[in-house]
């Protein structure tokens, strides 16, 4: 088997992975970046909205207000030291990007334009702030392309279209790289590294209706879990109330802002019952839960009664064409309907993975060891959406995740540079760990029982189960059944098979490995959600409607070996006073 | 070449995995519906299109931008049409 050695292995070439790689290559360390798709096709490209930083270009602003908003937005589950660090570092992160060539939109006076997003305030909860920097509507694209070019320049070594299967260790559990294979020809390589950074992005594909691309299958989370590392706060998954039913892409709030409204299967304006005042403009979680409740109670639309309708046709074609042209185009393309004539089928859509691999603010992966809740795992780092550092806590604010991936990608790289200075030699790999990774890979090469179930069938079932039992409508019964169903699916996956045994572009095998990872994420998510008997941020329970700080202001940790464990929230910031929990009202 | 070999199709399928859900759906739907009837030129043209950056592909396929190359513009049009057609068929089937 081929072996390669590098100082650092980075798994993932989105904004998080590329930012770290650049820092490391510029520091003259040898860096390998492995990505299952060509780097500039990573999911970061989809982020069109922008990135937050308190630059004060449009409204008065400062990092401390940004910090307050982020802590409040997190429903007090975010770690305040990491949040302070991120908000302080934000302006610098923006100027760095500018320096790398990101063409931020400008104001007439030449400074960077900033737009207002939800949850942004001045003076600790006062007037609206404008904090989001954007490069027109292609911020993610601009960031990814600039960082990629910079990395090529800095001679970062890319393994494009390689799939990482599992982490590799020595006998003491130090992480020493990963087993990867080339999707083109199936060639397997052991990449040995003194340090490994996971930057594999989110897991939106866990749910049937999602805004995430097909590549977002939580691979890094699966790898971590199989390596014995618990996943943190996985019950917190952000949903957007109006995705196109069965397809996932967003219909922005703008559609309801222009006068669109939701109707159920009986033709009734459903939001009148759930939010008599704000109606269709109630907050995201209220609208999401209302839709899910209607469907559960049998008042959905369509033959399967599995969605509700967003009506815009009463607005007239002229208004729709003028104010909502993008939505019209999306509907025509993906539904074959014109919203000027026909209502749009919608359902809450999974958007962002708040939970992930637990890290500290240096990007080191941390696990509980005896009485220490956060002991670094030697050689292992994580950054970006796959990590839980935790700056988003129970709920992420728009524009904060591009910031997160860049700030902590850089921070992780800086810590890695220090680590490399102190640890100059490669350690000896435990061959058993290679064997184990090979087993996980080659299990899909076996012809399998002909009566084994197909991967695609199981994946579809898993996504449907997660949507029914673990999206926005959660209570004891629904979650309990969900736990049983996911456990059962996990057992059935052991006997699944794939038909394609070729080594060239065996996408069937890739999809099977992705399903292994999704299954890990599903177990962590549903177990953590079932156990948390309160409502906080994105985790909202119909049977425990209040936030319960006394029992639940703590992070969940789920591991395959020992199930659930908890650790305290870091409420102490680096330099300022902590923000004590308050009711989260906007 | 009318018979397209399987590895070829799976290679293209992987290249249709993009950073945006919209592109995943548009490209894969087209690939499933039309690819077996492709000739060599069409296949090459499709690969050329797949070389475009995601954001450009998105703008082209969502009709926010027009391709200056006539052949690419035609291909974009047929990808859009294939998707609308299939979406309509699905909608009709489920509504009845
Ligand atoms: C539609 C949409 C719009 C958004 N808009 C915004 C916004 O406006 N502002 C904002 O702040 N955030 C936004 N977000 C969120 C933000 O885009 C993501 O959280 C962020 O881009 C994640 O970056 P990342 O570097 O962690 O991972 P990604 O960009 O997802 O990259 C993951 C990388 O890991 C690689 N990878 C994964 N698994 C493997 C494996 N097994 N082997 C090898 N490689 C692997 C992939 O190839 C890829 O290179 C949006 C999200 C969506 C879905």
XYZ file of C-alpha atoms and ligand atoms in Angstrom:
735
model
C 0.000 0.000 0.000
C 1.278 3.419 -0.933
C 2.308 5.720 1.924
C 2.902 9.451 1.878
C 4.200 11.699 4.662
C 3.324 15.305 5.418
C 3.580 17.603 8.408
C -0.132 18.237 8.236
C -3.039 16.475 6.591
C -6.142 18.593 6.060
C -9.321 16.744 5.193
C -11.640 19.172 3.422
C -11.028 22.032 0.992
C -13.880 24.391 1.868
C -13.213 27.795 3.386
C -12.111 26.278 6.702
C -9.636 23.789 5.247
C -8.188 26.203 2.704
C -7.696 29.010 5.218
C -5.752 26.657 7.476
C -3.747 25.226 4.567
C -2.663 28.658 3.458
C -1.428 29.616 6.907
C 0.557 26.373 7.115
C 2.034 26.484 3.625
C 3.116 30.065 4.178
C 4.883 28.906 7.336
C 6.873 26.438 5.224
C 5.354 23.284 6.602
C 4.378 20.512 4.208
C 0.612 20.349 3.830
C -1.650 17.878 2.062
C -5.279 18.805 1.430
C -7.627 15.943 0.593
C -11.017 16.740 -0.924
C -13.650 14.424 -2.308
C -14.674 17.045 -4.871
C -12.555 19.592 -6.692
C -11.781 22.239 -4.003
C -13.733 25.108 -5.558
C -16.817 22.878 -5.664
C -16.921 22.683 -1.883
C -20.111 23.769 -0.211
C -18.689 27.124 0.892
C -19.441 28.212 -2.666
C -23.162 28.218 -1.824
C -22.877 30.957 0.825
C -24.250 33.967 -0.950
C -25.299 36.165 1.945
C -22.007 37.236 3.490
C -19.861 37.303 6.581
C -20.133 39.264 9.824
C -17.555 41.655 11.258
C -18.025 44.788 13.332
C -16.354 47.247 10.952
C -18.715 50.188 11.689
C -18.838 51.114 8.015
C -22.609 51.524 7.787
C -23.824 51.679 11.392
C -21.939 52.214 14.651
C -20.653 48.852 15.733
C -18.079 47.060 17.841
C -16.950 43.509 18.466
C -18.455 43.476 21.972
C -21.965 44.074 20.557
C -21.313 41.373 17.983
C -20.299 39.114 20.853
C -23.487 39.904 22.781
C -25.659 39.086 19.748
C -23.832 35.816 19.169
C -24.150 34.711 22.803
C -27.836 35.618 22.839
C -28.408 34.004 19.441
C -26.780 30.814 20.740
C -29.436 30.779 23.487
C -26.556 30.856 25.972
C -25.141 27.508 24.907
C -22.206 29.055 23.018
C -18.786 29.089 24.717
C -18.105 32.712 25.533
C -14.310 32.537 25.302
C -14.508 31.233 21.738
C -17.194 33.780 20.859
C -15.100 36.660 22.178
C -12.114 35.373 20.250
C -14.117 35.116 17.019
C -15.796 38.511 17.236
C -12.532 40.260 18.051
C -10.780 38.520 15.157
C -13.563 39.252 12.647
C -12.388 42.600 11.207
C -8.916 41.209 10.673
C -10.369 38.157 8.920
C -12.213 40.428 6.492
C -9.155 42.568 5.750
C -7.104 39.441 5.208
C -9.597 38.193 2.651
C -9.503 41.529 0.933
C -5.765 41.167 0.773
C -6.148 37.670 -0.736
C -8.265 39.169 -3.508
C -11.908 38.883 -2.394
C -13.777 41.725 -4.148
C -16.031 42.941 -1.320
C -18.876 45.244 -2.359
C -18.124 48.884 -1.607
C -19.790 52.003 -0.327
C -19.450 55.237 -2.286
C -16.649 56.313 0.036
C -14.683 53.205 -0.886
C -15.034 51.310 2.382
C -16.576 47.836 2.530
C -20.377 47.768 2.253
C -22.284 46.037 5.085
C -25.851 44.789 5.065
C -28.153 44.234 8.028
C -29.065 40.621 8.886
C -31.433 39.227 11.518
C -30.106 39.158 15.095
C -27.642 42.060 14.659
C -27.929 44.888 17.186
C -26.107 47.954 18.414
C -25.551 48.630 22.100
C -26.341 45.141 23.387
C -29.822 44.615 22.010
C -30.640 48.125 20.753
C -31.095 49.324 17.187
C -30.434 47.166 14.147
C -26.766 46.936 13.159
C -25.432 46.349 9.624
C -22.599 43.895 10.093
C -22.509 41.576 7.088
C -19.822 42.046 4.455
C -20.522 40.572 1.040
C -18.985 40.252 -2.377
C -22.271 40.897 -4.235
C -24.284 37.649 -4.051
C -21.242 35.448 -4.470
C -19.311 35.829 -1.240
C -18.625 32.124 -0.690
C -17.526 31.700 -4.279
C -15.141 34.661 -4.055
C -13.646 33.426 -0.767
C -13.154 29.891 -2.006
C -11.570 30.915 -5.295
C -9.226 33.453 -3.719
C -8.080 31.019 -1.063
C -7.578 28.282 -3.643
C -5.430 30.528 -5.831
C -3.386 31.593 -2.825
C -2.821 27.960 -1.886
C -1.680 27.035 -5.379
C 0.754 29.897 -5.115
C 1.960 28.723 -1.703
C 2.471 25.193 -3.079
C -0.061 23.387 -0.942
C -0.277 19.778 -2.107
C -3.812 18.868 -3.233
C -5.308 15.407 -3.448
C -8.371 16.288 -5.514
C -11.199 13.778 -5.699
C -9.776 11.591 -2.961
C -12.086 10.212 -0.297
C -10.939 10.029 3.325
C -12.224 6.870 4.996
C -10.930 6.838 8.568
C -8.436 8.415 10.946
C -5.293 6.439 11.784
C -3.610 6.278 15.192
C -0.692 4.900 17.123
C -1.073 2.545 20.061
C -1.544 5.406 22.487
C -4.380 6.891 20.507
C -2.436 9.792 18.990
C -3.895 10.675 15.601
C -1.344 10.195 12.811
C -3.185 10.736 9.554
C -5.864 8.985 7.552
C -6.604 6.262 5.070
C -7.798 7.746 1.796
C -8.542 6.447 -1.694
C -8.518 7.968 -5.134
C -12.042 8.143 -6.523
C -10.642 7.986 -10.090
C -9.004 4.596 -9.851
C -9.595 3.272 -6.354
C -5.937 3.465 -5.307
C -5.598 3.411 -1.520
C -3.043 5.620 0.234
C -2.016 5.896 3.857
C -1.293 9.544 4.517
C 0.926 9.859 7.568
C 0.915 13.236 9.226
C 2.166 14.755 12.462
C -1.075 16.688 12.682
C -4.484 16.138 11.085
C -7.201 18.751 10.651
C -10.799 17.769 9.940
C -12.618 20.412 7.877
C -15.262 18.309 6.171
C -18.302 20.595 6.530
C -21.869 19.877 7.645
C -24.358 17.014 7.495
C -27.513 18.493 5.931
C -28.021 15.293 3.941
C -29.290 13.709 7.151
C -32.704 15.098 6.328
C -34.941 14.527 3.329
C -35.559 18.227 2.853
C -32.330 20.223 3.025
C -30.644 23.253 1.485
C -27.319 21.424 1.539
C -25.606 19.935 -1.513
C -25.255 16.144 -1.867
C -21.643 16.260 -0.616
C -22.676 17.338 2.887
C -22.797 13.917 4.456
C -20.976 14.580 7.711
C -17.962 12.415 6.814
C -15.618 14.027 9.342
C -18.198 13.543 12.072
C -18.464 9.862 11.221
C -14.678 9.500 11.185
C -14.405 11.161 14.586
C -17.133 9.053 16.126
C -15.559 5.830 14.834
C -12.212 6.995 16.250
C -13.808 7.118 19.701
C -14.333 10.888 19.793
C -17.770 12.006 20.996
C -19.883 14.437 18.981
C -21.097 17.578 20.738
C -24.554 19.226 20.688
C -25.776 17.287 17.671
C -29.428 17.860 18.619
C -29.063 21.452 17.436
C -29.800 21.597 13.738
C -30.972 24.808 12.120
C -34.065 24.614 9.914
C -35.535 27.218 7.609
C -39.358 27.186 7.578
C -39.944 27.358 3.851
C -37.948 25.030 1.663
C -39.466 23.631 -1.522
C -41.118 20.408 -0.369
C -39.180 17.289 -1.294
C -36.415 19.314 -2.957
C -35.070 21.576 -0.225
C -33.963 24.868 -1.711
C -34.992 28.021 0.088
C -37.935 30.250 -0.600
C -36.724 33.341 1.261
C -38.710 35.125 3.947
C -39.063 37.885 1.362
C -41.938 35.927 -0.215
C -43.979 36.210 2.980
C -42.732 39.758 3.470
C -44.329 40.671 0.144
C -47.687 39.308 1.279
C -47.431 35.584 0.603
C -49.160 33.313 3.118
C -49.325 29.650 4.076
C -52.399 27.458 3.646
C -53.060 23.890 4.798
C -54.867 21.011 3.090
C -58.267 22.448 4.074
C -57.385 25.707 2.360
C -57.137 27.462 5.721
C -54.602 30.225 6.480
C -52.826 28.252 9.133
C -50.632 30.921 10.717
C -53.714 32.743 12.007
C -54.041 30.002 14.598
C -50.379 29.843 15.641
C -49.489 33.538 15.641
C -52.679 35.622 15.479
C -50.725 38.862 15.371
C -47.544 38.311 13.377
C -49.198 35.556 11.311
C -46.935 34.550 8.414
C -44.173 36.868 9.587
C -43.730 35.165 12.955
C -40.181 34.043 13.779
C -38.618 31.160 11.883
C -39.019 28.510 14.553
C -42.698 29.348 15.120
C -43.484 29.090 11.418
C -41.463 25.870 11.079
C -43.292 24.209 13.951
C -46.675 25.363 12.677
C -46.052 23.728 9.299
C -44.812 20.505 10.878
C -47.809 20.406 13.242
C -50.316 20.786 10.412
C -48.711 17.932 8.516
C -48.609 15.704 11.624
C -52.259 16.379 12.345
C -53.251 15.280 8.857
C -53.906 18.730 7.472
C -51.095 18.683 4.934
C -51.486 19.142 1.188
C -50.872 16.799 -1.734
C -51.602 13.071 -2.080
C -49.294 12.228 0.831
C -50.415 15.260 2.836
C -46.750 15.921 3.533
C -46.407 19.660 2.957
C -48.345 22.925 3.057
C -48.728 25.574 0.370
C -47.250 29.031 0.139
C -49.672 31.199 -1.782
C -48.357 34.076 -3.861
C -50.742 34.027 -6.816
C -53.007 36.688 -5.272
C -50.112 39.160 -5.541
C -50.416 39.197 -9.313
C -47.835 38.419 -11.952
C -46.422 41.955 -12.128
C -45.541 42.124 -8.424
C -44.051 38.641 -8.436
C -41.933 39.356 -11.485
C -40.733 42.630 -10.058
C -40.097 41.714 -6.445
C -39.535 37.964 -6.434
C -37.993 37.051 -9.788
C -35.521 34.571 -8.266
C -38.278 32.645 -6.516
C -40.332 32.524 -9.675
C -37.368 31.150 -11.606
C -36.648 28.545 -8.925
C -40.263 27.353 -8.970
C -40.457 27.139 -12.737
C -37.196 25.217 -12.918
C -37.643 22.830 -10.021
C -41.392 22.444 -9.790
C -42.565 23.220 -13.280
C -45.055 25.664 -11.785
C -45.390 29.425 -11.934
C -46.088 30.881 -8.481
C -48.054 33.636 -10.197
C -50.632 30.931 -10.970
C -50.071 28.062 -8.569
C -49.161 27.916 -4.858
C -45.712 26.570 -3.912
C -45.462 23.323 -1.869
C -43.201 24.020 1.133
C -41.799 22.265 4.200
C -39.076 23.161 6.761
C -35.650 22.532 5.296
C -32.450 21.553 7.146
C -29.810 24.226 6.788
C -26.940 24.199 9.267
C -25.240 21.699 11.628
C -24.535 23.536 14.882
C -23.116 20.452 16.597
C -19.961 18.606 15.671
C -16.505 17.565 16.752
C -15.705 19.242 20.095
C -12.754 21.637 19.972
C -11.285 24.454 22.028
C -10.592 27.872 20.534
C -7.215 26.707 19.231
C -8.968 24.152 17.047
C -7.671 21.228 19.115
C -10.150 18.367 19.337
C -10.966 17.888 23.019
C -12.526 14.933 24.817
C -13.376 14.174 28.441
C -10.699 12.146 30.188
C -11.469 11.151 33.768
C -12.214 14.425 35.575
C -11.059 16.798 32.826
C -13.894 17.602 30.456
C -11.622 18.909 27.703
C -8.394 17.036 27.161
C -6.803 17.630 23.713
C -6.442 14.593 21.443
C -2.797 14.557 20.405
C -2.361 15.508 16.744
C -6.020 16.084 15.941
C -7.717 19.382 15.056
C -11.085 20.366 13.583
C -12.451 23.596 12.116
C -15.477 24.813 10.186
C -18.989 23.430 10.139
C -17.827 19.943 11.175
C -16.372 21.375 14.394
C -18.224 22.523 17.497
C -16.001 25.145 19.078
C -18.773 26.235 20.130
C -19.606 29.680 18.812
C -23.119 28.951 17.544
C -24.379 27.088 20.577
C -28.033 26.189 20.088
C -28.580 28.485 17.123
C -26.340 30.083 14.509
C -26.755 33.665 13.372
C -26.716 34.327 9.631
C -23.271 35.449 8.454
C -21.461 33.944 11.444
C -20.433 30.670 9.886
C -18.214 31.999 7.113
C -16.598 33.963 9.906
C -16.289 30.845 12.052
C -14.583 28.776 9.344
C -12.035 31.492 8.544
C -11.191 32.521 12.104
C -10.866 29.015 13.451
C -9.223 27.635 10.307
C -6.488 30.183 10.912
C -6.371 29.628 14.684
C -6.024 25.876 14.229
C -3.175 26.382 11.767
C -1.355 28.655 14.209
C -1.622 26.068 16.943
C -0.470 23.356 14.549
C 2.645 25.391 13.753
C 3.497 25.482 17.467
C 2.795 21.784 17.816
C 5.070 20.972 14.886
C 7.914 22.948 16.419
C 7.710 20.754 19.516
C 6.976 17.472 17.781
C 9.391 17.130 14.932
C 9.201 13.442 14.115
C 6.553 11.136 12.754
C 5.355 8.630 15.319
C 4.880 4.958 14.557
C 1.517 3.992 13.203
C -0.391 1.146 14.788
C -0.888 -1.296 11.913
C -4.112 -2.474 13.539
C -5.600 0.920 13.003
C -4.831 0.658 9.278
C -6.408 -2.800 9.209
C -9.515 -1.478 10.861
C -9.867 1.362 8.369
C -9.290 -1.087 5.511
C -12.026 -3.285 6.887
C -14.472 -0.375 6.874
C -13.556 0.355 3.272
C -13.392 -3.181 1.957
C -16.574 -4.296 3.583
C -18.230 -2.650 0.573
C -16.072 -4.661 -1.865
C -17.543 -7.925 -0.720
C -20.128 -9.253 -3.048
C -22.515 -9.239 -0.144
C -25.645 -11.236 0.277
C -27.781 -10.863 -2.801
C -30.764 -10.209 -0.577
C -28.976 -7.343 1.206
C -30.752 -4.026 0.964
C -29.527 -1.302 -1.350
C -27.666 1.723 -0.070
C -29.944 4.206 -1.786
C -33.059 2.627 -0.297
C -31.612 2.745 3.213
C -30.404 6.299 2.767
C -33.836 7.455 1.621
C -35.429 5.718 4.564
C -32.962 7.256 7.021
C -33.593 10.734 5.668
C -37.343 10.261 5.893
C -37.101 8.925 9.459
C -34.921 11.838 10.533
C -37.340 14.280 8.958
C -40.346 12.711 10.607
C -38.811 12.134 14.029
C -36.062 14.675 14.513
C -36.721 17.836 12.546
C -38.758 20.702 13.995
C -41.522 18.716 15.702
C -40.026 16.978 18.711
C -41.592 15.350 21.761
C -41.069 12.266 23.883
C -43.127 9.948 21.675
C -41.853 11.141 18.334
C -38.230 11.042 19.436
C -38.505 7.687 21.195
C -39.870 6.066 18.056
C -37.155 7.847 16.103
C -34.416 6.383 18.296
C -35.789 2.888 17.717
C -36.101 3.375 13.976
C -32.599 4.797 13.555
C -31.111 2.007 15.672
C -32.895 -0.490 13.473
C -31.656 1.178 10.292
C -28.118 1.096 11.678
C -28.468 -2.663 12.140
C -29.864 -3.120 8.644
C -26.984 -1.125 7.170
C -24.598 -3.856 8.315
C -26.128 -6.214 5.728
C -26.496 -3.702 2.917
C -24.702 -4.240 -0.382
C -23.615 -2.445 -3.509
C -23.590 -3.972 -6.969
C -20.759 -2.010 -8.524
C -17.397 -3.625 -7.680
C -15.257 -1.671 -10.129
C -12.398 0.513 -8.986
C -12.882 3.319 -11.504
C -15.136 6.121 -10.291
C -17.031 3.751 -8.077
C -19.566 6.288 -6.915
C -21.690 3.533 -5.429
C -18.912 2.794 -2.964
C -18.485 6.452 -2.143
C -22.201 6.722 -1.453
C -22.068 3.655 0.767
C -19.247 5.142 2.833
C -21.156 8.393 3.033
C -24.153 6.506 4.352
C -21.945 4.947 7.058
C -21.097 8.496 8.121
C -24.659 9.773 7.936
C -25.752 6.871 10.109
C -23.204 7.906 12.763
C -24.558 11.466 12.650
C -28.143 10.233 12.856
C -27.442 8.174 15.967
C -25.742 11.097 17.669
C -28.475 13.553 16.681
C -31.511 11.536 17.669
C -30.066 10.247 20.957
C -28.991 13.734 22.016
C -32.365 15.221 21.058
C -34.322 12.537 22.903
C -32.356 13.092 26.076
C -32.569 16.907 26.162
C -35.832 17.661 27.953
C -35.983 21.407 27.371
C -36.376 23.840 24.471
C -33.319 25.858 23.569
C -32.468 27.539 20.268
C -33.095 25.193 17.389
C -33.996 22.267 19.668
C -37.593 22.799 20.532
C -39.720 20.244 22.330
C -43.491 20.365 22.353
C -43.492 18.685 25.779
C -40.787 20.845 27.391
C -41.404 24.272 25.957
C -39.116 26.283 28.247
C -35.377 26.664 28.412
C -34.122 24.987 31.580
C -30.779 26.550 32.527
C -30.625 24.772 35.848
C -30.419 21.311 34.289
C -29.513 21.906 30.689
C -27.065 24.754 30.324
C -24.504 22.151 29.310
C -23.137 20.570 26.176
C -24.194 17.083 25.103
C -21.524 14.587 24.108
C -22.550 11.407 22.304
C -20.168 8.524 21.692
C -20.733 5.134 20.081
C -19.185 3.273 23.003
C -20.773 4.949 25.997
C -23.757 6.918 24.748
C -24.443 10.309 26.311
C -22.330 12.455 28.592
C -22.356 16.196 29.326
C -19.887 18.992 29.974
C -20.326 22.563 31.193
C -20.681 25.564 28.919
C -17.683 27.918 29.057
C -19.441 31.000 30.341
C -16.262 32.926 31.078
C -15.024 35.030 28.170
C -11.330 35.831 27.641
C -11.287 39.413 28.912
C -14.778 40.852 29.396
C -17.598 39.992 31.813
C -19.804 37.061 30.940
C -23.279 37.561 29.556
C -25.588 35.773 31.977
C -28.549 33.882 30.499
C -31.680 35.922 29.870
C -34.902 35.100 28.028
C -34.201 35.302 24.320
C -36.747 37.732 22.930
C -36.375 39.778 19.776
C -20.152 6.350 -30.111
C -23.717 5.878 -29.062
C -23.112 3.222 -26.421
C -21.605 5.037 -23.481
C -19.519 2.881 -21.188
C -20.504 2.697 -17.547
C -17.272 4.087 -16.025
C -17.654 7.106 -18.262
C -21.096 7.778 -16.894
C -19.985 7.386 -13.296
C -17.088 9.758 -13.886
C -19.521 12.349 -15.170
C -21.871 11.663 -12.330
C -19.130 12.509 -9.851
C -18.355 15.695 -11.724
C -22.019 16.626 -11.379
C -21.527 16.657 -7.592
C -21.241 20.361 -6.911
C -21.166 22.788 -4.031
C -24.788 23.849 -4.501
C -27.921 21.766 -4.183
C -29.528 23.443 -7.206
C -26.657 22.323 -9.424
C -26.724 18.788 -8.043
C -30.377 18.504 -8.954
C -30.231 20.210 -12.346
C -27.179 18.363 -13.608
C -28.086 14.931 -12.296
C -31.646 15.121 -13.587
C -30.299 15.991 -17.007
C -27.653 13.276 -16.872
C -30.241 10.634 -16.002
C -32.726 11.747 -18.612
C -30.533 12.534 -21.594
C -27.064 11.169 -21.283
C -27.590 7.757 -22.870
C -28.685 9.432 -26.079
C -25.610 11.665 -26.272
C -23.177 11.562 -29.177
C -19.498 12.309 -28.737
C -19.822 16.023 -29.451
C -22.637 16.503 -26.999
C -20.723 14.588 -24.404
C -17.654 16.797 -24.881
C -19.761 19.896 -24.719
C -21.320 18.727 -21.470
C -17.856 18.197 -20.031
C -16.870 21.692 -21.077
C -19.855 23.026 -19.221
C -18.906 20.997 -16.154
C -15.554 22.795 -16.115
C -17.306 26.084 -15.375
C -17.094 27.358 -11.797
C -20.179 26.621 -9.676
C -21.293 30.201 -9.382
C -21.163 30.700 -13.161
C -23.033 27.451 -13.753
C -25.631 28.573 -11.245
C -26.143 31.928 -12.937
C -26.404 30.278 -16.357
C -28.775 27.522 -15.324
C -30.972 29.802 -13.230
C -31.254 32.149 -16.186
C -29.465 35.054 -14.510
C -26.837 35.128 -17.227
C -26.616 34.240 -20.930
C -23.748 32.189 -22.317
C -21.923 33.886 -25.182
C -21.034 30.524 -26.752
C -24.058 29.446 -28.798
C -23.551 25.734 -28.242
C -23.243 26.186 -24.493
C -26.324 28.387 -24.491
C -28.241 25.626 -26.292
C -27.034 23.012 -23.854
C -28.012 25.194 -20.910
C -31.413 25.583 -22.455
C -31.866 21.847 -22.852
C -30.783 21.220 -19.237
C -33.369 23.722 -18.069
C -36.046 22.262 -20.314
C -35.321 18.685 -19.224
C -35.697 19.736 -15.607
C -38.881 21.700 -16.104
C -40.370 18.827 -18.080
C -39.537 16.265 -15.441
C -40.711 18.558 -12.660
C -44.025 18.999 -14.487
C -44.434 15.276 -14.990
C -43.757 14.657 -11.322
C -46.177 17.374 -10.287
C -48.921 15.926 -12.491
C -48.383 12.416 -11.278
C -48.539 13.400 -7.637
C -51.408 15.828 -7.965
C -53.714 13.273 -9.559
C -27.524 27.577 0.852
C -26.569 28.003 1.939
C -26.253 29.332 2.093
C -25.376 29.759 3.104
N -25.086 31.084 3.227
C -24.251 31.510 4.201
C -23.943 32.896 4.343
O -24.422 33.729 3.583
N -23.092 33.277 5.349
C -22.528 32.371 6.199
O -21.774 32.781 7.079
N -22.789 31.045 6.066
C -23.630 30.589 5.098
N -23.901 29.251 4.982
C -23.150 28.281 5.798
C -21.700 28.131 5.266
O -21.718 28.148 3.866
C -21.047 26.814 5.694
O -21.242 26.612 7.052
C -19.547 26.826 5.405
O -19.289 27.188 4.082
C -18.880 25.509 5.721
O -17.518 25.562 5.325
P -16.480 24.401 5.662
O -15.142 24.874 5.225
O -16.648 24.000 7.068
O -16.967 23.163 4.796
P -17.357 22.979 3.241
O -17.244 24.204 2.456
O -18.659 22.262 3.261
O -16.222 22.015 2.726
C -16.118 20.677 3.118
C -14.942 20.049 2.399
O -14.708 18.750 2.908
C -14.486 17.865 1.849
N -14.859 16.523 2.322
C -15.959 16.170 3.014
N -15.931 14.863 3.282
C -14.787 14.366 2.764
C -14.187 13.077 2.708
N -14.769 11.988 3.246
N -13.011 12.934 2.080
C -12.409 14.006 1.503
N -12.927 15.246 1.533
C -14.096 15.424 2.159
C -15.334 18.390 0.727
O -14.857 17.932 -0.518
C -15.127 19.891 0.904
O -13.928 20.264 0.266
C -24.799 28.807 3.978
C -25.119 27.472 3.825
C -26.013 27.061 2.826
C -26.388 25.626 2.743
